[in-house]
Coordinates of C-alpha atoms in Angstrom, one line a residue:
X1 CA -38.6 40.2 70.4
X2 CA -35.5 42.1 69.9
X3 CA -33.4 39.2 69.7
X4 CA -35.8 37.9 67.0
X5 CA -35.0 40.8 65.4
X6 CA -31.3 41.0 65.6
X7 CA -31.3 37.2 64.5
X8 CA -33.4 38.1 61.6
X9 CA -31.5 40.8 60.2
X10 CA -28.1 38.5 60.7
X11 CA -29.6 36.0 58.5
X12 CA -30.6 38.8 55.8
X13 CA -27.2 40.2 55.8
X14 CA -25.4 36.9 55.3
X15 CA -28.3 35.4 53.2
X16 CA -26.2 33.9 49.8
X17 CA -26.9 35.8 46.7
X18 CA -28.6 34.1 44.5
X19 CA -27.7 34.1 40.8
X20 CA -31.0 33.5 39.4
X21 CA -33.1 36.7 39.0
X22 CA -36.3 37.4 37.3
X23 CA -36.7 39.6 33.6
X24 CA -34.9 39.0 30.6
X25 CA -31.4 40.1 31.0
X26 CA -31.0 37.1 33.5
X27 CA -31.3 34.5 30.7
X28 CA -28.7 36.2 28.4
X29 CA -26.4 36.3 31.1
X30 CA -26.8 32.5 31.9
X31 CA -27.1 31.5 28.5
X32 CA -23.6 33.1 27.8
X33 CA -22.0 31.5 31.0
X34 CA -23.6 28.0 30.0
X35 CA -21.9 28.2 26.5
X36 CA -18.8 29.4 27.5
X37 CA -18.8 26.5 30.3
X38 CA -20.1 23.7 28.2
X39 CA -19.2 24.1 24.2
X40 CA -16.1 23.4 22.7
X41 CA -14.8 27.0 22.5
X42 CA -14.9 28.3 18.4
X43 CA -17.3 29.4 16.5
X44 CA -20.2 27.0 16.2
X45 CA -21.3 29.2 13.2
X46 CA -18.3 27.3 10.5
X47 CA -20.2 25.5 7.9
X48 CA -21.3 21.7 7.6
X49 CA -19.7 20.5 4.6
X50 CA -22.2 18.4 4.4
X51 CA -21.7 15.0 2.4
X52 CA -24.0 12.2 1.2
X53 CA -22.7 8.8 1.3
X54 CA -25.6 7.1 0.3
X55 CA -29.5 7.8 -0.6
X56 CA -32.7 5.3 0.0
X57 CA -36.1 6.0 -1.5
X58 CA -38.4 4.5 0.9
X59 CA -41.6 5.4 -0.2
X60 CA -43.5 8.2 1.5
X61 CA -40.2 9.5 2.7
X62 CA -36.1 9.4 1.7
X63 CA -33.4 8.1 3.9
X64 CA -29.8 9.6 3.3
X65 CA -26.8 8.5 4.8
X66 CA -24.6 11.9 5.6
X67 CA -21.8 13.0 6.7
X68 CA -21.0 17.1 8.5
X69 CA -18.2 18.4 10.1
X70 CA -18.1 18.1 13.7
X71 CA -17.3 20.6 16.8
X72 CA -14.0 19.1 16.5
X73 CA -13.4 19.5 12.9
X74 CA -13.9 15.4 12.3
X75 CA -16.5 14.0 10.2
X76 CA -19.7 12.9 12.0
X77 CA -21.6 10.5 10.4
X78 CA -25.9 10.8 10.2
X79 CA -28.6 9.6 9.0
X80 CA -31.4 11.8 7.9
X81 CA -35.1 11.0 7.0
X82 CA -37.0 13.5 5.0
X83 CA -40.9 13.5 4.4
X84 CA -41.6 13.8 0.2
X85 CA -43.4 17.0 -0.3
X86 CA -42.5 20.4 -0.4
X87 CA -43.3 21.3 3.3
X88 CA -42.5 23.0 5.4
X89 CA -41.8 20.3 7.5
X90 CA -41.8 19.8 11.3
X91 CA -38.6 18.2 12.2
X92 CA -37.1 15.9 15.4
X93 CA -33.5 15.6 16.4
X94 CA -32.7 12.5 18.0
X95 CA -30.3 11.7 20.6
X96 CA -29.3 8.5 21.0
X97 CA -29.1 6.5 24.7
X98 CA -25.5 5.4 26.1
X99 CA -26.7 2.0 26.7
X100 CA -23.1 0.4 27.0
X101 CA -23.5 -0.2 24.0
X102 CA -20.8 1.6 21.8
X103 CA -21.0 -0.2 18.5
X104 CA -24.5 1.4 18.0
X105 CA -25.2 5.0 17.9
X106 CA -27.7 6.9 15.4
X107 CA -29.0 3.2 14.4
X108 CA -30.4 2.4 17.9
X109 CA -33.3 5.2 16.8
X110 CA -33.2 5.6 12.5
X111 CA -33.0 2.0 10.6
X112 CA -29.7 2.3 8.8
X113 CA -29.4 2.0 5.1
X114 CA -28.1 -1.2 5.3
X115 CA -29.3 -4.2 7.0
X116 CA -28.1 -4.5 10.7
X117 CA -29.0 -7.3 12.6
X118 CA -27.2 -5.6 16.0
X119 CA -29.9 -2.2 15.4
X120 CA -32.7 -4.2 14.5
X121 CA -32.0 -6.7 18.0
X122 CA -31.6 -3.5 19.9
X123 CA -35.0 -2.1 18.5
X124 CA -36.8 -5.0 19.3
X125 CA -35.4 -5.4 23.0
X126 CA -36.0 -1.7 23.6
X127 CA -38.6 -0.3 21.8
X128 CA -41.0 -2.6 20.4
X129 CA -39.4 -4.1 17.4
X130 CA -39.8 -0.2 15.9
X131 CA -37.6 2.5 15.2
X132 CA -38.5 5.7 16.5
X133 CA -36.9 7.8 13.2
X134 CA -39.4 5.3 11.4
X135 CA -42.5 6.4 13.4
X136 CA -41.8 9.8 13.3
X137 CA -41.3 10.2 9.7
X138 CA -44.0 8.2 8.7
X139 CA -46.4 10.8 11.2
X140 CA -44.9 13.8 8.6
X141 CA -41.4 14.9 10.7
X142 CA -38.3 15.2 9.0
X143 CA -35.5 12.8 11.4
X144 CA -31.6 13.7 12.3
X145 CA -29.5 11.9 14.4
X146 CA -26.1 11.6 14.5
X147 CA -23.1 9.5 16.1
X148 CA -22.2 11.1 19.3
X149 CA -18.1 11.1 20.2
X150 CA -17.4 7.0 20.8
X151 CA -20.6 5.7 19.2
X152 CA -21.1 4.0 16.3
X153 CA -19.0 5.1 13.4
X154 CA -17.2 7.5 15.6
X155 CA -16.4 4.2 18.2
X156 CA -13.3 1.6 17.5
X157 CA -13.7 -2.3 17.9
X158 CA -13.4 -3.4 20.8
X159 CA -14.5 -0.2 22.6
X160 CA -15.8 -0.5 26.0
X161 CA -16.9 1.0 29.4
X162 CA -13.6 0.9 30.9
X163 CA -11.9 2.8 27.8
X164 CA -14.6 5.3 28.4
X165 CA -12.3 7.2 31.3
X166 CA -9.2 6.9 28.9
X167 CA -11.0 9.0 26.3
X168 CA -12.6 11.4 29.1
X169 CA -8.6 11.9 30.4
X170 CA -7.6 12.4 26.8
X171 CA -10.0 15.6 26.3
X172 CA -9.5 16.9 29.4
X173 CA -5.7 17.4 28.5
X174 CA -7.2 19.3 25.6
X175 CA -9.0 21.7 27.4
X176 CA -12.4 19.9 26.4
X177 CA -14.8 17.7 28.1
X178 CA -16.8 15.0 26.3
X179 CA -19.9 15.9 27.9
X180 CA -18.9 19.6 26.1
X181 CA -17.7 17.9 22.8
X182 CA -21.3 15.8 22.3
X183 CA -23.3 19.2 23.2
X184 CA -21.0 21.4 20.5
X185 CA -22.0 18.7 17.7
X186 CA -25.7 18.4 19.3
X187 CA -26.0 22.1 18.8
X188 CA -24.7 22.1 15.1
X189 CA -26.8 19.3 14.1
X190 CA -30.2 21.2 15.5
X191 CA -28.3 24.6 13.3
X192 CA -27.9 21.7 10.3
X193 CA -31.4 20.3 10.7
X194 CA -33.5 23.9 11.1
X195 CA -31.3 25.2 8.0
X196 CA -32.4 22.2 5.6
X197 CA -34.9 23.2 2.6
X198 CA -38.5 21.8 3.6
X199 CA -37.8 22.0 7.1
X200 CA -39.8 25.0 9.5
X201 CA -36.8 26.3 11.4
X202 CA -39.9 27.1 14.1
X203 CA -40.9 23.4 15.1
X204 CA -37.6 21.5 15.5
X205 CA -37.9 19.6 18.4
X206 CA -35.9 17.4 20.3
X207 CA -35.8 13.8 21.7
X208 CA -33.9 11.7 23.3
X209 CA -33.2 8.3 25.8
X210 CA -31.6 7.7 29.0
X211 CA -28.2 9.8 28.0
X212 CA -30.1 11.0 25.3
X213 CA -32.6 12.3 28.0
X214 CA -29.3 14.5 29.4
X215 CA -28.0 15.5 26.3
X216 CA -31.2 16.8 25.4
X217 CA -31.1 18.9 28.7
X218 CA -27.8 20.0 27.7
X219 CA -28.9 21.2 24.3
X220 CA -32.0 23.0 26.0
X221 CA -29.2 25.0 27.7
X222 CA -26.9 26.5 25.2
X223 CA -29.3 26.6 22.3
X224 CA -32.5 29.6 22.5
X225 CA -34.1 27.6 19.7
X226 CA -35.3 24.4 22.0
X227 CA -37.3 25.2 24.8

């Protein structure tokens, strides 16, 4: 019995801490160590400067063609769908998949304003012949999504899975990660999307495929407003 006992208290002693504790001032603490790990560092507060390239009445709801600054001060192209009426709205972000696909990014879920024979393939291969942005709008939920880094309008011809290291290698000499990069613009465009007139800041959720699965996670855990 003693030996049980001495063995016991050995593995007590030398038991790891753990860093997770229960009560609140555990998730302020990791929230603050997940941001300063994962975002682009800056101030994710600096404004949109939001631009519309192009507008699309489409019934019960409008499409608009935008563009906002990014986490790395570029221009990130959207598309937005918003539900006529007053509201307030509920709203959806969408995160586009990785697919290896790069020519595609926000059109693989919201049609595009102009026709595209590449989204509208991909739709019907993936999900039915129907857009997701379409399904949700048309069930009353305003619709972001937006180009992550080396997707669609923010890809180059000719972009491929084997360039994908080569632009990984170029951030990390910046001090960034692209992992980090996608997450700082996720996290503004949830800020952009809750601060839009209609919208209730309250119900924004978020939804995403395959990477957009993970960079949904991600957002889940630098941002207190999706839970």
């Amino acid at each position: 019995d003693s030996l049980d006992e001495t063995l016991y208290g050995l593995q007590r002693r030398w038991q790891p801490r753990q860093a997770w504790r229960p009560g609140p001032s555990w998730r302020a603490e990791a929230l603050a160590n997940a941001r300063r790990l994962m975002l682009r560092p800056g101030d994710d507060r600096s404004g949109f400067a939001t631009e519309v390239q192009a507008e699309q009445d489409r019934g019960d709801h409008v499409a608009q063609a935008l563009t906002l600054r990014g986490a790395l001060g570029d221009r990130v192209p959207a598309l937005y769908l918003r539900p006529r009426g007053d509201g307030p709205h509920p709203a959806v972000l969408l995160l586009h998949d990785h697919g290896a696909r790069f020519d595609l990014g926000k059109e693989k879920l919201v049609r595009p304003l102009r026709p595209s024979p590449a989204a509208e393939a991909w739709v019907q291969r993936w999900f039915g012949g129907r857009f997701v942005g379409d399904t949700l709008v048309e069930a009353g939920f305003a619709v972001l999504a937006i180009d992550a880094l080396g997707w669609g309008e923010r890809s180059r011809p000719g972009f491929a899975k084997d360039d994908q290291q080569a632009l990984a290698n170029q951030l990390m000499q910046l001090g960034q990660s692209w992992a980090g990069c996608i997450a700082s613009d996720d996290l503004r465009a949830h800020r952009w999307l809750r601060e839009q007139p209609g919208i209730d800041a309250k119900h924004v959720a978020v939804l995403g495929f395959s990477m957009g699965g993970f960079r949904a996670w991600q957002l889940a855990a630098v941002c207190e407003e999706v839970s």
